CSV table of C-alpha atoms in Angstrom, one decimal:
chain,number,residue,atom,x,y,z
N,1,VAL,CA,10.0,33.1,19.5
N,2,PRO,CA,10.8,29.6,20.1
N,3,PRO,CA,12.8,26.7,16.7
N,4,GLN,CA,10.4,25.7,14.8
N,5,ILE,CA,10.3,23.2,11.8
N,6,ARG,CA,8.4,23.8,8.7
N,7,ASN,CA,5.9,21.3,7.9
N,8,SER,CA,6.6,20.9,4.2
N,9,ASN,CA,5.8,16.8,4.5
N,10,SER,CA,2.5,17.8,4.2
N,11,SER,CA,1.7,19.6,1.3
N,12,GLN,CA,4.6,17.0,-0.7
N,13,ILE,CA,2.4,14.4,0.3
N,14,GLN,CA,-0.9,16.1,-0.5
N,15,SER,CA,0.6,16.6,-3.7
N,16,LEU,CA,2.1,13.5,-4.3
N,17,ALA,CA,-1.5,11.0,-3.8
N,18,TYR,CA,-3.3,14.0,-6.0
N,19,GLU,CA,-0.9,12.9,-9.2
N,20,CYS,CA,-1.8,8.7,-7.8
N,21,GLY,CA,-5.4,10.1,-8.1
N,22,ALA,CA,-6.2,9.3,-4.6
N,23,GLU,CA,-8.4,11.8,-2.5
N,24,VAL,CA,-7.0,13.2,0.1
N,25,SER,CA,-10.3,13.5,3.2
N,26,TYR,CA,-8.3,14.9,6.1
N,27,MET,CA,-4.9,17.3,6.8
N,28,THR,CA,-4.1,18.0,10.1
N,29,GLN,CA,-0.7,19.2,11.6
N,30,VAL,CA,-1.0,18.1,15.7
N,31,GLU,CA,1.9,19.2,17.9
N,32,ASP,CA,4.4,16.0,19.7
N,33,ASP,CA,1.5,15.0,22.2
N,34,GLU,CA,0.7,11.4,22.1
N,35,ALA,CA,-3.1,12.4,22.8
N,36,LYS,CA,-3.9,14.7,19.8
N,37,ILE,CA,-1.5,12.7,17.9
N,38,LEU,CA,-3.7,9.6,18.5
N,39,GLN,CA,-7.4,11.7,18.5
N,40,SER,CA,-6.5,12.9,15.1
N,41,VAL,CA,-5.7,9.1,13.7
N,42,LYS,CA,-9.7,8.3,15.1
N,43,GLU,CA,-10.8,11.4,13.2
N,44,ALA,CA,-9.0,10.6,9.8
N,45,LEU,CA,-9.8,6.7,10.2
N,46,LEU,CA,-13.3,7.6,10.3
N,47,LYS,CA,-12.6,8.9,6.6
N,48,SER,CA,-10.1,7.7,5.2
N,49,ASP,CA,-8.8,3.7,3.9
N,50,ILE,CA,-5.3,5.2,3.9
N,51,VAL,CA,-3.6,7.6,7.3
N,52,VAL,CA,0.0,8.6,6.8
N,53,LEU,CA,2.2,10.3,9.3
N,54,THR,CA,5.1,12.4,8.8
N,55,GLY,CA,7.5,12.4,11.4
N,56,GLY,CA,7.6,10.2,15.0
N,57,ALA,CA,8.4,7.6,13.2
N,58,SER,CA,12.2,7.2,15.0
N,59,PHE,CA,12.5,6.2,18.8
N,60,GLY,CA,13.3,9.2,20.1
N,61,ASP,CA,11.6,9.8,23.4
N,62,LEU,CA,8.7,12.2,20.7
N,63,ASP,CA,8.4,9.7,18.2
N,64,PHE,CA,4.8,8.6,19.5
N,65,SER,CA,3.5,6.8,16.2
N,66,GLN,CA,4.3,3.4,16.9
N,67,LYS,CA,3.0,4.0,20.6
N,68,VAL,CA,-0.2,5.4,18.8
N,69,PHE,CA,-0.7,2.3,17.0
N,70,GLU,CA,-0.2,0.2,19.1
N,71,ASN,CA,-2.9,1.8,21.0
N,72,LEU,CA,-5.0,1.5,18.9
N,73,LYS,CA,-5.0,-2.4,18.9
N,74,ALA,CA,-2.6,-2.1,14.9
N,75,LYS,CA,-0.4,-5.5,13.8
N,76,ILE,CA,2.8,-3.6,13.4
N,77,GLN,CA,4.0,-5.0,9.7
N,78,PHE,CA,7.4,-3.3,10.2
N,79,THR,CA,9.0,-0.9,12.4
N,80,LYS,CA,12.2,0.8,9.7
N,81,LEU,CA,13.6,-0.3,6.3
N,82,ALA,CA,16.8,-0.9,5.1
N,83,ILE,CA,17.1,1.8,3.0
N,84,GLN,CA,18.9,5.3,3.1
N,85,PRO,CA,17.0,7.4,3.5
N,86,GLY,CA,13.5,6.1,5.0
N,87,LYS,CA,15.4,3.4,7.8
N,88,PRO,CA,12.9,4.7,10.2
N,89,CYS,CA,9.2,3.7,8.5
N,90,LEU,CA,5.9,2.5,9.9
N,91,PHE,CA,3.9,0.3,8.9
N,92,ALA,CA,0.5,-0.7,10.4
N,93,THR,CA,-2.7,-2.0,9.7
N,94,VAL,CA,-6.1,-2.0,11.4
N,95,GLY,CA,-9.7,-3.5,9.7
N,96,GLU,CA,-9.2,-3.3,6.4
N,97,LYS,CA,-7.1,0.0,6.9
N,98,PHE,CA,-4.4,0.9,6.5
N,99,LEU,CA,-1.5,2.7,8.4
N,100,PHE,CA,2.1,4.7,7.9
N,101,GLY,CA,4.4,6.1,10.0
N,102,LEU,CA,6.8,7.7,7.1
N,103,SER,CA,9.7,9.9,8.4
N,104,GLY,CA,10.3,13.4,9.6
N,105,ASN,CA,12.6,14.4,6.5
N,106,PRO,CA,11.1,15.7,3.7
N,107,VAL,CA,13.1,13.7,1.3
N,108,SER,CA,13.2,10.3,3.2
N,109,SER,CA,9.5,10.6,3.5
N,110,PHE,CA,9.3,11.7,-0.8
N,111,VAL,CA,11.5,7.9,-1.2
N,112,GLN,CA,9.5,5.9,0.9
N,113,PHE,CA,6.0,7.3,-0.7
N,114,GLN,CA,7.4,6.1,-4.1
N,115,ILE,CA,8.6,3.1,-3.6
N,116,LEU,CA,5.7,2.0,-0.8
N,117,LEU,CA,2.3,4.7,-1.1
N,118,LYS,CA,2.3,4.8,-4.2
N,119,PRO,CA,2.0,1.4,-5.6
N,120,LEU,CA,-1.3,0.3,-2.3
N,121,ILE,CA,-2.5,3.5,-3.1
N,122,ASN,CA,-2.8,1.8,-7.5
N,123,LEU,CA,-3.7,-1.5,-5.9
N,124,LEU,CA,-6.4,0.1,-3.8
N,125,SER,CA,-8.3,2.2,-7.0
N,126,GLY,CA,-8.4,-1.0,-9.2
N,127,ASN,CA,-4.9,0.2,-11.2
N,128,LYS,CA,-4.2,-3.2,-12.6
N,129,GLN,CA,-1.0,-1.5,-14.4
N,130,LYS,CA,1.8,-3.0,-12.7
N,131,GLU,CA,4.5,-0.2,-11.5
N,132,ILE,CA,7.5,0.3,-14.2
N,133,ILE,CA,11.0,-0.6,-13.1
N,134,LEU,CA,13.8,-0.2,-15.7
N,135,LYS,CA,17.4,-1.3,-15.8
N,136,LEU,CA,19.1,1.5,-17.7
N,137,PRO,CA,23.0,1.4,-17.4
N,138,MET,CA,24.7,3.8,-15.5
N,139,SER,CA,27.0,6.5,-17.4
N,140,ASN,CA,29.2,6.9,-15.0
N,141,ASP,CA,30.9,5.1,-12.0
N,142,LEU,CA,28.6,6.6,-8.8
N,143,SER,CA,30.6,4.6,-6.1
N,144,ARG,CA,29.7,4.5,-2.0
N,145,LYS,CA,31.6,3.9,1.8
N,146,ARG,CA,28.8,1.7,3.5
N,147,SER,CA,26.5,-0.6,2.0
N,148,GLU,CA,24.4,-2.1,4.3
N,149,ARG,CA,21.0,-0.7,2.8
N,150,ASN,CA,19.3,0.6,-0.7
N,151,LEU,CA,20.1,3.3,-1.6
N,152,PHE,CA,18.1,5.5,-3.9
N,153,PHE,CA,18.9,9.0,-5.4
N,154,PRO,CA,17.9,11.1,-7.9
N,155,VAL,CA,19.0,10.2,-11.7
N,156,ILE,CA,18.2,12.1,-15.2
N,157,ILE,CA,17.6,9.8,-18.0
N,158,ASN,CA,20.1,11.0,-20.9
N,159,SER,CA,20.1,11.0,-24.9
N,160,ALA,CA,21.6,7.9,-24.6
N,161,THR,CA,18.2,6.4,-21.7
N,162,GLU,CA,21.9,6.0,-19.5
N,163,LEU,CA,21.3,7.1,-15.9
N,164,GLU,CA,22.8,10.5,-14.9
N,165,ALA,CA,23.3,10.6,-11.0
N,166,VAL,CA,22.1,14.2,-10.4
N,167,GLU,CA,24.1,16.0,-7.8
N,168,TYR,CA,23.4,15.3,-4.2
N,169,HIS,CA,24.5,15.2,-1.2
N,170,GLY,CA,21.9,13.8,1.6
N,171,SER,CA,18.0,13.7,2.7
N,172,ALA,CA,18.1,17.0,3.0
N,173,HIS,CA,18.9,17.9,0.1
N,174,LEU,CA,15.4,18.0,-1.4
N,175,ASN,CA,15.6,20.7,-4.4
N,176,ALA,CA,17.8,17.6,-5.5
N,177,TYR,CA,14.9,16.0,-7.4
N,178,GLU,CA,13.5,19.4,-8.8
N,179,ALA,CA,16.3,18.4,-11.5
N,180,ALA,CA,15.6,14.2,-11.5
N,181,ASP,CA,13.3,12.4,-14.1
N,182,ALA,CA,13.4,9.6,-11.5
N,183,ILE,CA,14.6,7.8,-8.1
N,184,ALA,CA,17.6,4.1,-9.3
N,185,SER,CA,18.0,2.2,-6.7
N,186,PHE,CA,22.1,1.4,-4.6
N,187,PRO,CA,21.4,-2.2,-3.9
N,188,ILE,CA,22.9,-3.8,-0.4
N,189,GLY,CA,25.7,-5.1,-0.7
N,190,LYS,CA,27.3,-3.0,-3.9
N,191,ASN,CA,30.2,-0.5,-3.3
N,192,ILE,CA,30.4,1.0,-6.9
N,193,LEU,CA,27.7,1.4,-10.0
N,194,LYS,CA,30.2,0.9,-13.2
N,195,LYS,CA,29.7,2.7,-16.4
N,196,GLY,CA,27.8,0.8,-18.4
N,197,GLU,CA,26.0,-2.0,-14.9
N,198,LEU,CA,22.3,-1.4,-15.1
N,199,ALA,CA,20.6,0.2,-11.9
N,200,ASP,CA,16.8,0.1,-11.3
N,201,VAL,CA,15.0,2.8,-11.8
N,202,ARG,CA,11.7,4.5,-10.9
N,203,PHE,CA,10.4,7.3,-12.9
N,204,ILE,CA,8.6,10.3,-10.4
């Protein structure tokens, strides 16, 4: 049996969509074949306001999401984000429909859903309540080596209403979010968040 990658993204995105009150109208798994992906997206567009692909959002030989969107004459809004995790990310529009090409990495696609799809679903569903982004103090210093991207990391909110970073080893560490209350952000250009410094935080 050749090496295979488990598809955890479909169930994750489906669950997150349901939590936002969205109805998942079409879901399928397609091999890395441009024509087959294109056909599946066409079918999804007939039934859906938002179409989400996971995997294939980067620029490798088997990354077909952008080519598929272009074939549909969609207007590409962006192809990557200055965030970590989740840099490879496509967003396009075709008519009144919205197309997303999320990362195939489960943590990356989770973060991308929280910051992009969740607000859009709320908007389209008529939920006028704005996304709540709080500023809460860090419980301890937190540092990083590189600062060219906005780093999103899992946190818990302790009894003193401070942010405690959950042990997190990067974009493959999905179960770090099991213990998390929220996602905090480490802004571009900063290498350290000091104890007591305020950080933006989104509940999950």
